[in-house]
Amino acid sequence: PEFSIRPFSRIQAQQGLVALKRLKGENALRYEKGRNYLKKLSQRNGMFSLKPIDASSPIYLRYPIILKDKDQRDMTYQNIKLQGLGGHFMYPSSISDIDGISVHFNRKSNQEIGRQVAGRLLTLPTHAFLREKDIKKVEILLSWISIKKLVLRICIKKSKI
């Protein structure tokens, strides 16, 4: 590899052990936040959440939603960002657009589908500091955008929501 492999220092090893002890609780929090997003966001027009398989317990490092189109994704991202809620794009483009990988894709239609999904995908935070009211803010923003009853302004004041 292009990096050196060496044993952890004593401090790194201690930090790792502390993190491992907290991992189960952190994962449970992320799982619950994902379930909360699914419950609140799954019925929105113009977007959908990925429903997990019934027997699974997904640990969401980030919760994925797919918006109607790139414009709606970008508008949602800008408004979530202004609220300080931490929405992010997952992929800049299709995986087939990465140099050296595209030669392994023989169907142009698959590449275009990948680009469309990347252009519509937005991920939401699930970390321990995310509060119920933050998820509620996301829900309200998505309602406004999907229903299109309000003309959204990019400069929404944080105190208004």
PDB file of C-alpha atoms in Angstrom:
ATOM      1  CA  PRO A   1       0.000   0.000   0.000  1.00  0.00           C
ATOM      2  CA  GLU A   2       0.938   3.659  -0.385  1.00  0.00           C
ATOM      3  CA  PHE A   3       0.766   4.232   3.385  1.00  0.00           C
ATOM      4  CA  SER A   4       2.719   2.757   6.245  1.00  0.00           C
ATOM      5  CA  ILE A   5       1.164   0.035   8.358  1.00  0.00           C
ATOM      6  CA  ARG A   6       2.190   0.117  11.984  1.00  0.00           C
ATOM      7  CA  PRO A   7       0.667  -0.703  15.366  1.00  0.00           C
ATOM      8  CA  PHE A   8      -1.549   1.841  17.068  1.00  0.00           C
ATOM      9  CA  SER A   9       0.002   4.077  19.670  1.00  0.00           C
ATOM     10  CA  ARG A  10      -1.232   3.575  23.238  1.00  0.00           C
ATOM     11  CA  ILE A  11      -3.520   6.629  22.935  1.00  0.00           C
ATOM     12  CA  GLN A  12      -4.947   5.467  19.592  1.00  0.00           C
ATOM     13  CA  ALA A  13      -5.597   1.995  21.017  1.00  0.00           C
ATOM     14  CA  GLN A  14      -7.401   3.459  24.040  1.00  0.00           C
ATOM     15  CA  GLN A  15      -9.505   5.725  21.831  1.00  0.00           C
ATOM     16  CA  GLY A  16     -10.383   2.740  19.650  1.00  0.00           C
ATOM     17  CA  LEU A  17     -11.530   0.697  22.652  1.00  0.00           C
ATOM     18  CA  VAL A  18     -13.713   3.558  23.900  1.00  0.00           C
ATOM     19  CA  ALA A  19     -15.231   3.935  20.407  1.00  0.00           C
ATOM     20  CA  LEU A  20     -15.946   0.193  20.201  1.00  0.00           C
ATOM     21  CA  LYS A  21     -17.746   0.271  23.546  1.00  0.00           C
ATOM     22  CA  ARG A  22     -19.982   3.113  22.270  1.00  0.00           C
ATOM     23  CA  LEU A  23     -20.559   1.633  18.818  1.00  0.00           C
ATOM     24  CA  LYS A  24     -23.684  -0.384  19.633  1.00  0.00           C
ATOM     25  CA  GLY A  25     -25.406   2.634  21.172  1.00  0.00           C
ATOM     26  CA  GLU A  26     -24.355   4.935  18.307  1.00  0.00           C
ATOM     27  CA  ASN A  27     -25.651   2.432  15.756  1.00  0.00           C
ATOM     28  CA  ALA A  28     -28.969   2.152  17.606  1.00  0.00           C
ATOM     29  CA  LEU A  29     -29.344   5.957  17.464  1.00  0.00           C
ATOM     30  CA  ARG A  30     -28.607   6.048  13.731  1.00  0.00           C
ATOM     31  CA  TYR A  31     -31.078   3.214  13.132  1.00  0.00           C
ATOM     32  CA  GLU A  32     -33.826   5.092  15.011  1.00  0.00           C
ATOM     33  CA  LYS A  33     -33.110   8.338  13.166  1.00  0.00           C
ATOM     34  CA  GLY A  34     -33.376   6.459   9.860  1.00  0.00           C
ATOM     35  CA  ARG A  35     -36.719   4.960  10.925  1.00  0.00           C
ATOM     36  CA  ASN A  36     -37.904   8.417  11.944  1.00  0.00           C
ATOM     37  CA  TYR A  37     -36.970   9.864   8.538  1.00  0.00           C
ATOM     38  CA  LEU A  38     -38.690   6.952   6.789  1.00  0.00           C
ATOM     39  CA  LYS A  39     -41.876   7.444   8.802  1.00  0.00           C
ATOM     40  CA  LYS A  40     -41.993  11.211   8.242  1.00  0.00           C
ATOM     41  CA  LEU A  41     -40.706  11.474   4.679  1.00  0.00           C
ATOM     42  CA  SER A  42     -41.907   8.379   2.841  1.00  0.00           C
ATOM     43  CA  GLN A  43     -45.255   9.840   1.752  1.00  0.00           C
ATOM     44  CA  ARG A  44     -43.968  13.021   0.109  1.00  0.00           C
ATOM     45  CA  ASN A  45     -44.888  13.812  -3.484  1.00  0.00           C
ATOM     46  CA  GLY A  46     -41.913  14.252  -5.765  1.00  0.00           C
ATOM     47  CA  MET A  47     -39.495  12.226  -3.641  1.00  0.00           C
ATOM     48  CA  PHE A  48     -39.104   8.846  -2.108  1.00  0.00           C
ATOM     49  CA  SER A  49     -37.152   7.173   0.649  1.00  0.00           C
ATOM     50  CA  LEU A  50     -35.555   3.803   0.191  1.00  0.00           C
ATOM     51  CA  LYS A  51     -37.541   1.333   2.284  1.00  0.00           C
ATOM     52  CA  PRO A  52     -35.327  -1.301   3.913  1.00  0.00           C
ATOM     53  CA  ILE A  53     -35.998  -5.021   3.585  1.00  0.00           C
ATOM     54  CA  ASP A  54     -38.393  -6.167   6.329  1.00  0.00           C
ATOM     55  CA  ALA A  55     -35.902  -8.350   8.211  1.00  0.00           C
ATOM     56  CA  SER A  56     -33.095  -5.773   8.108  1.00  0.00           C
ATOM     57  CA  SER A  57     -31.903  -3.203  10.628  1.00  0.00           C
ATOM     58  CA  PRO A  58     -29.938  -0.694   8.545  1.00  0.00           C
ATOM     59  CA  ILE A  59     -27.472   1.579  10.272  1.00  0.00           C
ATOM     60  CA  TYR A  60     -27.655   4.782   8.269  1.00  0.00           C
ATOM     61  CA  LEU A  61     -24.455   6.813   8.313  1.00  0.00           C
ATOM     62  CA  ARG A  62     -26.507   9.213   6.168  1.00  0.00           C
ATOM     63  CA  TYR A  63     -30.176   8.819   5.235  1.00  0.00           C
ATOM     64  CA  PRO A  64     -30.723   8.783   1.439  1.00  0.00           C
ATOM     65  CA  ILE A  65     -33.682  10.395  -0.307  1.00  0.00           C
ATOM     66  CA  ILE A  66     -34.276  10.640  -4.040  1.00  0.00           C
ATOM     67  CA  LEU A  67     -35.945  13.817  -5.270  1.00  0.00           C
ATOM     68  CA  LYS A  68     -38.078  14.322  -8.378  1.00  0.00           C
ATOM     69  CA  ASP A  69     -35.265  15.872 -10.400  1.00  0.00           C
ATOM     70  CA  LYS A  70     -31.931  17.655 -10.073  1.00  0.00           C
ATOM     71  CA  ASP A  71     -33.566  21.088  -9.711  1.00  0.00           C
ATOM     72  CA  GLN A  72     -35.677  19.918  -6.777  1.00  0.00           C
ATOM     73  CA  ARG A  73     -32.628  18.230  -5.230  1.00  0.00           C
ATOM     74  CA  ASP A  74     -30.569  21.425  -5.587  1.00  0.00           C
ATOM     75  CA  MET A  75     -33.351  23.609  -4.148  1.00  0.00           C
ATOM     76  CA  THR A  76     -33.788  21.214  -1.229  1.00  0.00           C
ATOM     77  CA  TYR A  77     -30.044  21.129  -0.630  1.00  0.00           C
ATOM     78  CA  GLN A  78     -29.752  24.941  -0.608  1.00  0.00           C
ATOM     79  CA  ASN A  79     -32.589  25.318   1.891  1.00  0.00           C
ATOM     80  CA  ILE A  80     -31.384  22.509   4.151  1.00  0.00           C
ATOM     81  CA  LYS A  81     -27.896  24.012   4.058  1.00  0.00           C
ATOM     82  CA  LEU A  82     -29.238  27.448   5.038  1.00  0.00           C
ATOM     83  CA  GLN A  83     -30.965  25.836   8.013  1.00  0.00           C
ATOM     84  CA  GLY A  84     -27.659  24.249   9.071  1.00  0.00           C
ATOM     85  CA  LEU A  85     -29.119  20.749   8.780  1.00  0.00           C
ATOM     86  CA  GLY A  86     -26.269  19.071   6.920  1.00  0.00           C
ATOM     87  CA  GLY A  87     -27.764  17.727   3.694  1.00  0.00           C
ATOM     88  CA  HIS A  88     -25.192  16.519   1.154  1.00  0.00           C
ATOM     89  CA  PHE A  89     -24.982  15.154  -2.349  1.00  0.00           C
ATOM     90  CA  MET A  90     -23.947  11.534  -2.249  1.00  0.00           C
ATOM     91  CA  TYR A  91     -22.236  11.220  -5.618  1.00  0.00           C
ATOM     92  CA  PRO A  92     -21.149  13.928  -8.064  1.00  0.00           C
ATOM     93  CA  SER A  93     -22.061  11.713 -11.010  1.00  0.00           C
ATOM     94  CA  SER A  94     -22.537   8.099 -12.015  1.00  0.00           C
ATOM     95  CA  ILE A  95     -19.916   5.603 -10.894  1.00  0.00           C
ATOM     96  CA  SER A  96     -19.493   4.758 -14.568  1.00  0.00           C
ATOM     97  CA  ASP A  97     -18.060   8.262 -15.132  1.00  0.00           C
ATOM     98  CA  ILE A  98     -14.997   7.532 -12.986  1.00  0.00           C
ATOM     99  CA  ASP A  99     -11.858   7.202 -15.110  1.00  0.00           C
ATOM    100  CA  GLY A 100     -10.936   3.577 -15.654  1.00  0.00           C
ATOM    101  CA  ILE A 101     -14.341   2.213 -14.691  1.00  0.00           C
ATOM    102  CA  SER A 102     -16.442   3.299 -17.668  1.00  0.00           C
ATOM    103  CA  VAL A 103     -14.794   0.673 -19.904  1.00  0.00           C
ATOM    104  CA  HIS A 104     -16.472  -2.009 -17.759  1.00  0.00           C
ATOM    105  CA  PHE A 105     -19.954  -0.686 -18.537  1.00  0.00           C
ATOM    106  CA  ASN A 106     -21.223  -1.890 -21.878  1.00  0.00           C
ATOM    107  CA  ARG A 107     -24.676  -0.317 -21.842  1.00  0.00           C
ATOM    108  CA  LYS A 108     -25.012   3.433 -22.241  1.00  0.00           C
ATOM    109  CA  SER A 109     -28.527   3.295 -20.758  1.00  0.00           C
ATOM    110  CA  ASN A 110     -27.147   2.066 -17.414  1.00  0.00           C
ATOM    111  CA  GLN A 111     -24.695   4.961 -17.375  1.00  0.00           C
ATOM    112  CA  GLU A 112     -27.473   7.474 -17.953  1.00  0.00           C
ATOM    113  CA  ILE A 113     -29.629   5.933 -15.219  1.00  0.00           C
ATOM    114  CA  GLY A 114     -26.683   6.210 -12.841  1.00  0.00           C
ATOM    115  CA  ARG A 115     -26.257   9.885 -13.731  1.00  0.00           C
ATOM    116  CA  GLN A 116     -29.972  10.523 -13.148  1.00  0.00           C
ATOM    117  CA  VAL A 117     -29.902   8.853  -9.729  1.00  0.00           C
ATOM    118  CA  ALA A 118     -26.738  10.751  -8.729  1.00  0.00           C
ATOM    119  CA  GLY A 119     -28.407  13.998  -9.810  1.00  0.00           C
ATOM    120  CA  ARG A 120     -31.501  13.331  -7.683  1.00  0.00           C
ATOM    121  CA  LEU A 121     -29.898  11.801  -4.568  1.00  0.00           C
ATOM    122  CA  LEU A 122     -29.532  13.791  -1.365  1.00  0.00           C
ATOM    123  CA  THR A 123     -28.446  12.424   2.001  1.00  0.00           C
ATOM    124  CA  LEU A 124     -29.485  13.632   5.432  1.00  0.00           C
ATOM    125  CA  PRO A 125     -27.578  13.368   8.721  1.00  0.00           C
ATOM    126  CA  THR A 126     -28.238  10.668  11.326  1.00  0.00           C
ATOM    127  CA  HIS A 127     -25.569  11.559  13.912  1.00  0.00           C
ATOM    128  CA  ALA A 128     -26.177  11.682  17.656  1.00  0.00           C
ATOM    129  CA  PHE A 129     -26.530  15.478  17.730  1.00  0.00           C
ATOM    130  CA  LEU A 130     -29.444  15.494  15.283  1.00  0.00           C
ATOM    131  CA  ARG A 131     -32.589  16.470  17.179  1.00  0.00           C
ATOM    132  CA  GLU A 132     -36.235  15.636  16.556  1.00  0.00           C
ATOM    133  CA  LYS A 133     -36.886  19.280  15.684  1.00  0.00           C
ATOM    134  CA  ASP A 134     -34.160  19.092  12.995  1.00  0.00           C
ATOM    135  CA  ILE A 135     -35.948  16.173  11.340  1.00  0.00           C
ATOM    136  CA  LYS A 136     -39.179  18.161  11.616  1.00  0.00           C
ATOM    137  CA  LYS A 137     -37.508  21.098   9.815  1.00  0.00           C
ATOM    138  CA  VAL A 138     -36.475  18.753   6.995  1.00  0.00           C
ATOM    139  CA  GLU A 139     -40.039  17.428   6.830  1.00  0.00           C
ATOM    140  CA  ILE A 140     -41.450  20.963   6.577  1.00  0.00           C
ATOM    141  CA  LEU A 141     -38.961  21.987   3.892  1.00  0.00           C
ATOM    142  CA  LEU A 142     -39.767  18.916   1.818  1.00  0.00           C
ATOM    143  CA  SER A 143     -43.489  19.561   2.213  1.00  0.00           C
ATOM    144  CA  TRP A 144     -43.088  23.091   0.923  1.00  0.00           C
ATOM    145  CA  ILE A 145     -41.002  21.975  -2.000  1.00  0.00           C
ATOM    146  CA  SER A 146     -43.072  18.928  -2.994  1.00  0.00           C
ATOM    147  CA  ILE A 147     -46.479  20.598  -2.643  1.00  0.00           C
ATOM    148  CA  LYS A 148     -45.217  23.777  -4.317  1.00  0.00           C
ATOM    149  CA  LYS A 149     -47.766  25.932  -2.478  1.00  0.00           C
ATOM    150  CA  LEU A 150     -45.045  28.321  -1.422  1.00  0.00           C
ATOM    151  CA  VAL A 151     -42.465  30.075  -3.514  1.00  0.00           C
ATOM    152  CA  LEU A 152     -39.258  29.218  -1.730  1.00  0.00           C
ATOM    153  CA  ARG A 153     -36.697  31.882  -1.238  1.00  0.00           C
ATOM    154  CA  ILE A 154     -33.112  30.794  -0.922  1.00  0.00           C
ATOM    155  CA  CYS A 155     -32.707  33.114   2.097  1.00  0.00           C
ATOM    156  CA  ILE A 156     -35.099  31.545   4.628  1.00  0.00           C
ATOM    157  CA  LYS A 157     -34.387  32.896   8.067  1.00  0.00           C
ATOM    158  CA  LYS A 158     -33.465  30.150  10.529  1.00  0.00           C
ATOM    159  CA  SER A 159     -35.897  31.423  13.117  1.00  0.00           C
ATOM    160  CA  LYS A 160     -38.897  31.159  10.789  1.00  0.00           C
ATOM    161  CA  ILE A 161     -39.063  27.369  10.796  1.00  0.00           C
TER     162      ILE A 161
END
